[in-house]
XYZ file of C-alpha atoms in Angstrom:
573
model
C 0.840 -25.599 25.165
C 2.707 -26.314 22.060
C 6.820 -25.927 22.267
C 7.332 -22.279 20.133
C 11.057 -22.034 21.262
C 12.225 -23.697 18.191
C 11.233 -24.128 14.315
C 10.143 -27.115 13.191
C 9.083 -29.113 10.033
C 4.919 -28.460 11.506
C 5.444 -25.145 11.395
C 6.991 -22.266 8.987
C 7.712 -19.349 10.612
C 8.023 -16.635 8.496
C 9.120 -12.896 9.598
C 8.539 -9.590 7.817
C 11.275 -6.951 7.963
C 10.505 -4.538 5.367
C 7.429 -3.039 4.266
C 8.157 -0.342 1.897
C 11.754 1.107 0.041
C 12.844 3.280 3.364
C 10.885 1.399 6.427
C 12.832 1.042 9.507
C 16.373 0.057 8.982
C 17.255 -2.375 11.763
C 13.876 -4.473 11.032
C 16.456 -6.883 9.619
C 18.261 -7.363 12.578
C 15.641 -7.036 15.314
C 13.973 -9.890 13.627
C 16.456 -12.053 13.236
C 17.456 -11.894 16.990
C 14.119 -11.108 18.432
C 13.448 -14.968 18.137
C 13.215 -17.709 16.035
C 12.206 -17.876 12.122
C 12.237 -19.799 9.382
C 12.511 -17.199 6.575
C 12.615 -13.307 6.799
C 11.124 -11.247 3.758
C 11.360 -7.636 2.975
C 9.052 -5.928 0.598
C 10.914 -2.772 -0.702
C 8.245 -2.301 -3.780
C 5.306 -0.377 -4.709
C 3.661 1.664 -7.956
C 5.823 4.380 -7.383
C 8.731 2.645 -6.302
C 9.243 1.399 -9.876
C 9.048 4.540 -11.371
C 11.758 5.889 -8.989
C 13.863 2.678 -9.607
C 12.630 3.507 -13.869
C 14.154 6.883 -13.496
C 17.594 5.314 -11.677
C 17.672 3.356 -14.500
C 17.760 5.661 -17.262
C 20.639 7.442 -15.276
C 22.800 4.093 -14.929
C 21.569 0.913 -16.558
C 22.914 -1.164 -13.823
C 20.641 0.108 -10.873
C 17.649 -0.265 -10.891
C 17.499 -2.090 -7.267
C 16.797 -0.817 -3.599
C 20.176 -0.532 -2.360
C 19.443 0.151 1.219
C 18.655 -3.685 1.285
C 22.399 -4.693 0.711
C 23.199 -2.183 3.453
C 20.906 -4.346 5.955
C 22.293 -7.527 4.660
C 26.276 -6.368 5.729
C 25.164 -7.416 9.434
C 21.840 -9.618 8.668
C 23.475 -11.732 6.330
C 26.155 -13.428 8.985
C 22.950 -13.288 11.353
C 20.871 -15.390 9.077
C 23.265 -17.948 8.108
C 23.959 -18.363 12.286
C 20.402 -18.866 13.092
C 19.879 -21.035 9.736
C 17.064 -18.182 8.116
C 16.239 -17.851 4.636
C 16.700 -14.250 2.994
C 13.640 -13.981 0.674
C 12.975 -10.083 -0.823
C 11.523 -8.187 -4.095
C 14.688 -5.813 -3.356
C 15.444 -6.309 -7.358
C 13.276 -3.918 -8.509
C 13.895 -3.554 -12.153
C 17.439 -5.417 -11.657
C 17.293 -8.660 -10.062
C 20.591 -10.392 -11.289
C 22.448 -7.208 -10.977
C 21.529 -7.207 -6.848
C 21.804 -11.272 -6.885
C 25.406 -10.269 -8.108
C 25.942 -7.380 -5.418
C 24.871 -10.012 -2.711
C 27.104 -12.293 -3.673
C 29.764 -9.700 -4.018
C 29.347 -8.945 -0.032
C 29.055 -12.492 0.922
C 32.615 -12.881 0.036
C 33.484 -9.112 1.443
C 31.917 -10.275 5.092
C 33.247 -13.484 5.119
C 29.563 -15.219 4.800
C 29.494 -18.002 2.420
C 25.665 -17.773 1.333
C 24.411 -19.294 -2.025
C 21.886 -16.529 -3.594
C 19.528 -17.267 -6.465
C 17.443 -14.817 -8.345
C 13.634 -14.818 -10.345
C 13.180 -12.738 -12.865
C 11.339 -12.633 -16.054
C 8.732 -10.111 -15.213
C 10.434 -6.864 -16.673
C 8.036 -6.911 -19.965
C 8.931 -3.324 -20.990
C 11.244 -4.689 -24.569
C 8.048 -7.504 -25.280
C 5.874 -5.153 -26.733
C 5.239 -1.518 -27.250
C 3.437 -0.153 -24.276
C 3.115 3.046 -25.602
C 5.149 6.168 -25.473
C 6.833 7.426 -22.810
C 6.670 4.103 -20.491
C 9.628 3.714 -18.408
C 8.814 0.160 -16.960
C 6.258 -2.723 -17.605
C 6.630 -5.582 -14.869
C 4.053 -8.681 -14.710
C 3.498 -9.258 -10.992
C 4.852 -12.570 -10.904
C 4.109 -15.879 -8.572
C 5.715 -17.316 -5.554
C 6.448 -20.248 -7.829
C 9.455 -19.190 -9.025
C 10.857 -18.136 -5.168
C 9.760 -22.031 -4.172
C 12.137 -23.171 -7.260
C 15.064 -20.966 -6.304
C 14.452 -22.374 -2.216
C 14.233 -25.813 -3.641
C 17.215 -24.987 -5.806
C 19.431 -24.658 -1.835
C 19.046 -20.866 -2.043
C 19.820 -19.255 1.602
C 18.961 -15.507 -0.226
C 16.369 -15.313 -3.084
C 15.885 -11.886 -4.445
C 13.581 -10.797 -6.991
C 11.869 -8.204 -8.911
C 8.154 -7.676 -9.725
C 5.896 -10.165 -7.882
C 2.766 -9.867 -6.041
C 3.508 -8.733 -2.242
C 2.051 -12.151 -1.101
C 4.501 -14.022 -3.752
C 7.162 -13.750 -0.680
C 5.094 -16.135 1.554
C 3.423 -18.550 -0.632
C 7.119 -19.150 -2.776
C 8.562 -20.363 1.082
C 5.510 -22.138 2.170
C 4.972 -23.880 -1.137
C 8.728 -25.242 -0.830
C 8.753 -25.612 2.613
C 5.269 -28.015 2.311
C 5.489 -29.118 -1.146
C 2.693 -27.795 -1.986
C 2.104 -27.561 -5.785
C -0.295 -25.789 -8.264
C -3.078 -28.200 -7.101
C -3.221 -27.147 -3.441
C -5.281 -24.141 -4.120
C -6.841 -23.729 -0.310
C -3.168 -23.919 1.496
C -2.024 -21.473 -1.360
C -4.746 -18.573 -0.667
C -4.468 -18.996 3.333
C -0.653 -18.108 2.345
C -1.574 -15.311 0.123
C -3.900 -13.814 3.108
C -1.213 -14.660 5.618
C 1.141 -12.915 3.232
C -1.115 -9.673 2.340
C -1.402 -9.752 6.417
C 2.578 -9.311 6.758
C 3.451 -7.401 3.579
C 3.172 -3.674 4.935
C 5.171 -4.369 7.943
C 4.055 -2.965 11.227
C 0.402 -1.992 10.108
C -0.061 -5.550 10.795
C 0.611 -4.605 14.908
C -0.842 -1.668 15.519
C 0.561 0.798 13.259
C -1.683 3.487 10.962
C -4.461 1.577 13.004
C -7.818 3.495 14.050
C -7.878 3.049 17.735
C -4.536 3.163 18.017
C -5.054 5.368 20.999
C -5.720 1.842 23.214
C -2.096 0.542 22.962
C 1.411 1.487 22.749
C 2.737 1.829 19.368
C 5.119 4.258 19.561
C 7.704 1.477 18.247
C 5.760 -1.625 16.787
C 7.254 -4.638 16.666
C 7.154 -6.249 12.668
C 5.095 -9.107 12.642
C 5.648 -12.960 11.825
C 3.273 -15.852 10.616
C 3.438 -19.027 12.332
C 2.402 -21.406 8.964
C 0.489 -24.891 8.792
C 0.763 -27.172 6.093
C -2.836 -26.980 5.223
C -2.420 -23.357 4.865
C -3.675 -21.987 8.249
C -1.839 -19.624 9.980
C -1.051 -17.732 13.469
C -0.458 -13.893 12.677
C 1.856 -12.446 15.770
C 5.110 -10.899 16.369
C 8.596 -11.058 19.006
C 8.057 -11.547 22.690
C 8.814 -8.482 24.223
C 8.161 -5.920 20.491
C 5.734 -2.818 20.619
C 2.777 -2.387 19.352
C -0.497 -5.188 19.264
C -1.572 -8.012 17.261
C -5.405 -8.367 17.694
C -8.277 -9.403 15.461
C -8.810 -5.182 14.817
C -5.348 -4.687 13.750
C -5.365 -8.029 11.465
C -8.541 -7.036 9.876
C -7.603 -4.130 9.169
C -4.637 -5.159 7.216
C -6.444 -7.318 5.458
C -8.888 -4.394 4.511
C -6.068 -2.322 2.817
C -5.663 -2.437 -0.935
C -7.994 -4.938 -1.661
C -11.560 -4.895 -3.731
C -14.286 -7.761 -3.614
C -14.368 -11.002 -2.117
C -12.420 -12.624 -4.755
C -8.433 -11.249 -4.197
C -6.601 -12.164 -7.299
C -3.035 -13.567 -7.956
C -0.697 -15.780 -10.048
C -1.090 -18.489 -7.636
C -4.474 -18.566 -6.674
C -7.446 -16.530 -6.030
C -8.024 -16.119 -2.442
C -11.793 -15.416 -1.412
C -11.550 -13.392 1.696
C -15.181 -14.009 2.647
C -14.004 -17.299 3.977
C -11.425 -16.041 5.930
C -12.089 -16.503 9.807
C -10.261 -14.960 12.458
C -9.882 -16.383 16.049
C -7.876 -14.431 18.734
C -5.202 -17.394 19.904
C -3.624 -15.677 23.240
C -1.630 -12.380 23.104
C -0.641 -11.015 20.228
C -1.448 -13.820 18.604
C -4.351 -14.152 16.058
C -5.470 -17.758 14.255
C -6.446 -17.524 10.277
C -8.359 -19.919 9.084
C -11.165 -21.534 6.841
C -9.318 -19.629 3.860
C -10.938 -20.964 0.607
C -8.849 -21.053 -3.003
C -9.721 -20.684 -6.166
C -8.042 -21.207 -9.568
C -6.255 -17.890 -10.542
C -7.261 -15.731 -13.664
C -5.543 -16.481 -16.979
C -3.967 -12.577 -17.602
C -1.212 -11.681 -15.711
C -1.141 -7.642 -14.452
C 1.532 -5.912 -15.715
C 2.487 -2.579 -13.962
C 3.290 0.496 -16.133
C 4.561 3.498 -15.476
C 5.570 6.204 -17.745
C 5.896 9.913 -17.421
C 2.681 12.133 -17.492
C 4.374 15.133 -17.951
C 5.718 18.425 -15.805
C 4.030 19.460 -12.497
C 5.114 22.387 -9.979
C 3.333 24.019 -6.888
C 2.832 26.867 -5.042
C 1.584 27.119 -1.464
C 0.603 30.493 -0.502
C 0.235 31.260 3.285
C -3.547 33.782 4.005
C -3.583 34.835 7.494
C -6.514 36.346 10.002
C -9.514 38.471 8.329
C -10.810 38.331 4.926
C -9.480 34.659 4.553
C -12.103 34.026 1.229
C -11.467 37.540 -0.279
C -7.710 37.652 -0.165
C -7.654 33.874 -1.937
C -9.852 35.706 -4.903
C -7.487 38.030 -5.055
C -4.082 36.215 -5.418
C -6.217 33.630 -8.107
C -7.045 36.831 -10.001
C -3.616 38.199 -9.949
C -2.072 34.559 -10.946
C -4.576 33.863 -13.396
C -3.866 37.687 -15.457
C -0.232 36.863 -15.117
C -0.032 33.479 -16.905
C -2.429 35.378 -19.318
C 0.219 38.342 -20.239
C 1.608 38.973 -23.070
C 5.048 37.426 -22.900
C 3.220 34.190 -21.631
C 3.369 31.519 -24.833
C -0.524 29.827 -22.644
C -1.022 28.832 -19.543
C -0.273 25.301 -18.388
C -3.220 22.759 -19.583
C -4.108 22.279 -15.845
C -4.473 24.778 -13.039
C -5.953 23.573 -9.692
C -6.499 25.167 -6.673
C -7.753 24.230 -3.307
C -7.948 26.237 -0.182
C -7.538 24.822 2.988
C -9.312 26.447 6.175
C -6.963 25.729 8.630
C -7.147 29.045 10.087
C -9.043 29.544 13.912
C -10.597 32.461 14.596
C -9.144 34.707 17.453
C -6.141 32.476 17.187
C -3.126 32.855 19.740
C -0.921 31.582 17.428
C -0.121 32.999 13.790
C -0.101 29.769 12.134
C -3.557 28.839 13.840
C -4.694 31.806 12.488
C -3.422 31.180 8.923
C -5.301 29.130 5.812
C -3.242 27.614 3.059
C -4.030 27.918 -0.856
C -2.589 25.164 -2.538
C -1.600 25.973 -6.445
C -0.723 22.924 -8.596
C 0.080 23.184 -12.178
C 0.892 20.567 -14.758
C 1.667 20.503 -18.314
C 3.010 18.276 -20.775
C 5.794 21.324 -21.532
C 8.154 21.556 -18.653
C 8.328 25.692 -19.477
C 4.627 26.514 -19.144
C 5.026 25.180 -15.395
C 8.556 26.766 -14.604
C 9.309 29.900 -14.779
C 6.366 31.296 -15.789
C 4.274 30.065 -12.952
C 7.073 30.652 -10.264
C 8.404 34.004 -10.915
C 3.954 34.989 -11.725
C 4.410 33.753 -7.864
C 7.107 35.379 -6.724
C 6.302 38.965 -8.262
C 3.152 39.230 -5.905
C 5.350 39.463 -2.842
C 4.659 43.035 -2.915
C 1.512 43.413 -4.656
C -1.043 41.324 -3.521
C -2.663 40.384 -0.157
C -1.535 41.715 3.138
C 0.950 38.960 4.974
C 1.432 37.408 1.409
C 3.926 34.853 1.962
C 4.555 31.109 0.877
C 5.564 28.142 2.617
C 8.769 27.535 0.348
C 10.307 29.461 -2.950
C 8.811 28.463 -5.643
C 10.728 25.849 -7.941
C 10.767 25.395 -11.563
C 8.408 22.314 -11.675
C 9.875 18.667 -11.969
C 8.122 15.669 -13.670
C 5.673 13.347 -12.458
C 4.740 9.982 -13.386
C 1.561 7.897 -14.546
C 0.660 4.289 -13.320
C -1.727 1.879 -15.604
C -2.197 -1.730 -15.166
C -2.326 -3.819 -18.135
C -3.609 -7.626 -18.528
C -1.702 -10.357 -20.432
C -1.553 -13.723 -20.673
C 0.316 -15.741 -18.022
C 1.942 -17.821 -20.864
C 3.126 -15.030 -22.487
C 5.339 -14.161 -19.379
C 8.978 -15.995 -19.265
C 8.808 -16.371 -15.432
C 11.990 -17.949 -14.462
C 14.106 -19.101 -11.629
C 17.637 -18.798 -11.984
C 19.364 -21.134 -9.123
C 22.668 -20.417 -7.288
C 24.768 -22.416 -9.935
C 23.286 -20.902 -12.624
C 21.161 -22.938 -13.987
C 17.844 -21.297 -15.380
C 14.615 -22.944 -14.388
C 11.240 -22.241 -16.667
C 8.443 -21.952 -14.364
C 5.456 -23.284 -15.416
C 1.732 -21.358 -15.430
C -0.791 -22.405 -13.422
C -3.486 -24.800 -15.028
C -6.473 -24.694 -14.490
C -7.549 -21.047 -14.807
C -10.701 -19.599 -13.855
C -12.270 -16.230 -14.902
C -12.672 -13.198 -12.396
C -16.438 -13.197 -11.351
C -18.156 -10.702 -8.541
C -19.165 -12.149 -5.526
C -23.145 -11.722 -5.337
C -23.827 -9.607 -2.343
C -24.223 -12.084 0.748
C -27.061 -12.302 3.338
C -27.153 -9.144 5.535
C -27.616 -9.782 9.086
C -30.671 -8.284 11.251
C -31.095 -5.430 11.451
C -30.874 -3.052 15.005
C -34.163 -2.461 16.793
C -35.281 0.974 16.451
C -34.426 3.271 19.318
C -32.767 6.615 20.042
C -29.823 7.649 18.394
C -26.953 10.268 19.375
C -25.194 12.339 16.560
C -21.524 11.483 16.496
C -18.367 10.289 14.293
C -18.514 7.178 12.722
C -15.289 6.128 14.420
C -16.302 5.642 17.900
C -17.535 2.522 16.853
C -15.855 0.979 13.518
C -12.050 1.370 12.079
C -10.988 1.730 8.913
C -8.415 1.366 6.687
C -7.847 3.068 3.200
C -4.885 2.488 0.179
C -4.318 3.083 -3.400
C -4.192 0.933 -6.425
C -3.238 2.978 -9.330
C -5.977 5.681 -9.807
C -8.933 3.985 -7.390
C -8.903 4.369 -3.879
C -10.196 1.515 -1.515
C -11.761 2.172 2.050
C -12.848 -0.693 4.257
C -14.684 -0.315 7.376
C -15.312 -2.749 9.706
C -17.661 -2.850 12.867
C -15.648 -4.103 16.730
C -18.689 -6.367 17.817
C -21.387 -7.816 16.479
C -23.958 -5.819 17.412
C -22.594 -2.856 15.450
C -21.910 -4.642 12.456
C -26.178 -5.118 12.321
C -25.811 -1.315 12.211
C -23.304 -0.712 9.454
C -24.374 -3.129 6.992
C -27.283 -1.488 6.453
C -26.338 1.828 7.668
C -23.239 2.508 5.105
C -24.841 2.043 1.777
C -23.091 3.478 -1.216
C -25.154 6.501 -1.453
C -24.405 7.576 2.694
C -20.713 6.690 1.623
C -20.916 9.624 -0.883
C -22.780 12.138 1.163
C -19.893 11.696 4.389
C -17.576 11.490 1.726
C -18.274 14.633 -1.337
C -15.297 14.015 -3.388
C -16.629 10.854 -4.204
C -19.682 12.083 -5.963
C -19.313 11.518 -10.019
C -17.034 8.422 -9.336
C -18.197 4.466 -9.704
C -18.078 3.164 -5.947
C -18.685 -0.051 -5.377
C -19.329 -1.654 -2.134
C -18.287 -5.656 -1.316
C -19.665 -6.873 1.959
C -17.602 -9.394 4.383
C -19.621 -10.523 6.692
C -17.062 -13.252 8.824
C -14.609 -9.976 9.180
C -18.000 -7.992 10.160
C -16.111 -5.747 7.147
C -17.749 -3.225 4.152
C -15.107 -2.576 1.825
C -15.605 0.068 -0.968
C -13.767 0.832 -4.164
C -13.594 4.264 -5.631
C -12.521 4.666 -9.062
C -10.476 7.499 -10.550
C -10.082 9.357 -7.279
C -7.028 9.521 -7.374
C -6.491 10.385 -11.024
C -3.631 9.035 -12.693
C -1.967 7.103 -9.087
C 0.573 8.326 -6.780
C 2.842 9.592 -9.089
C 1.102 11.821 -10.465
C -0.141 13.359 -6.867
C -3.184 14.673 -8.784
C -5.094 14.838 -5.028
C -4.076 16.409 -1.349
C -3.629 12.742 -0.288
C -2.404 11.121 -2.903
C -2.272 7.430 -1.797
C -5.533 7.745 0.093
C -3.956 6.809 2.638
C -6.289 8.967 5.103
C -9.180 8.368 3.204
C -10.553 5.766 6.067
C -10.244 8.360 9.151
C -11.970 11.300 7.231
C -14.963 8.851 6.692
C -14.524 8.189 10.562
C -14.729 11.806 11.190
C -17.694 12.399 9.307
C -21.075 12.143 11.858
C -23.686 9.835 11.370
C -26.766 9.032 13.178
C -25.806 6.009 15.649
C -28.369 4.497 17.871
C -27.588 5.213 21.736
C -26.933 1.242 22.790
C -23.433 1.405 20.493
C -22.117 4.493 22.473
């Protein structure tokens, strides 16, 4: 057995302590004294963290950064510089230098002398006009410019806008010396990285048979890198949760499209990617192919869409369908009145049978009928929706009631990608002394193709089948990006994977799943990870922000369409 106690020149170990702005707050520390590492990186963005960090902004120009990182850093920062780890995070946001400056500012309040660099160059919103009301454009930058800074004798890098995987592939490509050139190390980084970047789903949390382990406190997990771009996926002796082949796959599932995974660095085709179970919590990647990466760059907009309130209105026991005609009747005459300058430009409704009949509980016996407005005029949502609310209270169906007062509407935001060209984006490393370091584009590029549909494997024999949920015998996992949903399925064993490849076509996909119907899915097929991943476009309407659906990341997407009953043959259950 190799020696693990130690790091070594072989070996990178890199740590993940972050996986969103507001995931667990000691991460930091556990990690960095749960055993050794290399480098630690937090991820603190996503679409709608911009926006959040674009409205800070507009209130005081220098924010614009997830603060809760510097409060993790008061005790990680002596801990790192102790155990000899590098600090790399996207904490920046739309700020970068002004957090670089804030860590530095700290170092000398603890006492820790650190030397911090910085990469920024993605905040695109003054390059061009993106149209109005955009609060922040942001190219998803490269780990190239993170390998500079580390190369540079940066013990913290900090940046703003890169891609999620950016925060591996900058440390391995400095820790190797890799360059542009080693495109198969690069992409089994960027999988390693995609595999750490949300944190604990990587050991067992949001996972589908969750049910088999103990997760009530997963430990984050850490990639044990190879200079040839291989990797070990597991976490600290002793840390909840599980790291299996399940719980890596279905990580790798989540957020991602076709075969070909796009980035600054490299395209990574994940239909190379094999996965080996290497002891306990400890899971081998390898075989990971690279590609050149696409010439455009995606730049991440978001802008406000306009004014949105909501109005949940409580129906309880008999007459459940009657009394929600009733209260859309009464709503619908009262934005109509006179008085009323129109109703807002979208009115949804849904109704949600949550009720039981014969219940022995009133909120088992209750429905909910969800109202959401939105309007590009913050007054046709305010007061004129909430008081046409709040003057039923009396007049309308017996028990009305709502789950919370009606507010006066508050804006919501709008996330679109756009494309440009790599060169036209000033990514740049700015070291600890200063000095300002252009980072060059990749060369060669190669155009985004689809992946033609691989060989399907045999088929089941005929025999009896047993009506039942889907997930008794695959997981799934399900994520957002912008306004198209992704769900990936994948079968346990090899025999049910000769089931679901042929078994969840596109067109079963949209009968177990109805809100689908009307939208472009498309399904990519990953054999090695016995995987079906499908892409749903505009289900999700203009992206998080704009919470234009019940579940607006999709987030639970993947366990409805395990809920949903299929035919399965007998030998699987």
């Amino acid at each position: 057995m190799p020696d693990t106690s130690a790091p070594t020149r072989d070996v990178l170990r890199i740590g993940n302590a972050s996986g969103f702005y507001g995931d667990r707050f000691d991460a930091l520390r556990s990690m960095l004294t749960g055993g050794p590492l290399d480098v630690i990186t937090g991820d603190y963005l996503a679409e709608l963290t911009m926006l959040i960090l674009g409205r800070d902004r507009l209130k005081n120009p220098a924010s614009g950064y997830a603060r809760t990182f510097l409060r993790q850093l008061e005790e990680g920062l002596g801990l790192a510089q102790e155990r000899g780890v590098k600090i790399v995070a996207n904490a920046g946001g739309l700020n970068p230098a002004g957090l670089a400056a804030a860590v530095r500012e700290l170092a000398e309040r603890v006492g820790v002398p650190v030397r911090v660099a910085h990469v920024e160059g993605d905040d695109l919103l003054a390059a061009r006009d993106w149209g109005e009301g955009v609060l922040t454009a942001n190219a998803y930058l490269g780990g190239a410019g993170i390998a500079e800074c580390l190369r540079g004798g940066a013990d913290v890098v900090v940046t703003g806008r890169v891609t999620d995987a950016a925060l591996v592939t900058g440390p391995a490509a400095a820790h190797f010396g890799w360059d542009a050139d080693d495109l198969d190390a690069l992409a089994g980084a960027v999988v390693a990285g995609h595999v750490l970047e949300c944190g604990t789903q990587a050991t067992g949390g949001n996972y589908s048979f969750f049910g088999e382990h103990d997760v009530r406190r997963p430990g984050f997990p850490l990639a044990e890198l190879h200079a040839d771009g291989s990797a070990v996926i597991t976490k600290h002796p002793g840390t909840g949760g599980v790291v299996d082949i399940g719980t890596v796959t279905a990580q790798l599932l989540y957020e991602t499209g076709g075969a070909r995974y796009a980035g600054p660095d490299v395209t990574a085709r994940l239909d190379t990617v094999r996965l080996t179970q290497d002891g306990p919590d400890r899971v081998a990647i390898s075989g990971v192919r690279g590609e050149a990466p696409p010439p455009a760059v995606k730049v991440g907009l978001n802008r406000i869409g306009g004014w949105r309130n909501e109005v949940v209105f409580v129906l309880t026991g008999l007459d459940i369908d009657a009394k929600a005609r009733l209260v859309k009747d009464q709503i619908a005459d009262a934005l109509a009145a006179p008085g009323v300058k129109r109703p807002p430009e979208e009115v949804r409704w849904e109704l949600a049978r949550t009720d039981r009949a014969d219940a022995d509980t009133e909120e088992t016996a209750s429905a909910l009928l969800r109202l959401v407005v939105r309007d590009s005029d913050p007054d046709a949502v305010g007061r004129a929706v909430s008081g046409a609310a709040v003057e039923l209270a009396l007049s309308s169906y017996p028990g009305f009631h709502v789950t919370a007062p009606p507010g006066k509407g508050a804006p919501y935001g709008v996330f679109e990608a756009a494309y440009v060209p790599a060169a036209e984006v000033p990514h740049t490393a700015v070291l600890p002394d200063g000095t300002r370091v252009p980072v060059p584009t990749a060369a060669p590029t190669r155009v985004l193709e689809p992946v033609p549909e691989p060989p399907l494997p045999d088929p089941l024999p005929a025999g009896p089948t047993r009506r039942a949920p889907l997930g008794l015998v695959v997981g799934a996992r399900s994520g957002d990006k912008g306004g198209d949903a992704n769900v990936g399925v994948w079968a346990r064993d090899p025999q049910a994977w000769r089931w679901l490849a042929h078994e969840l076509t596109v067109e079963h996909l949209r009968q177990l799943l109805p809100e689908t119907a009307g939208l472009t899915v498309t399904r990519h097929v990953l054999p090695d990870l016995r995987a079906l991943n499908f892409t749903v476009q505009g289900l999700l309407g203009e992206g998080v922000a704009a919470r234009a659906r019940f579940d607006p990341q999709a987030k639970a997407l993947g366990e409805w369409l395990r809920s949903r009953h299929a035919d399965i043959p007998e030998v699987l259950l």
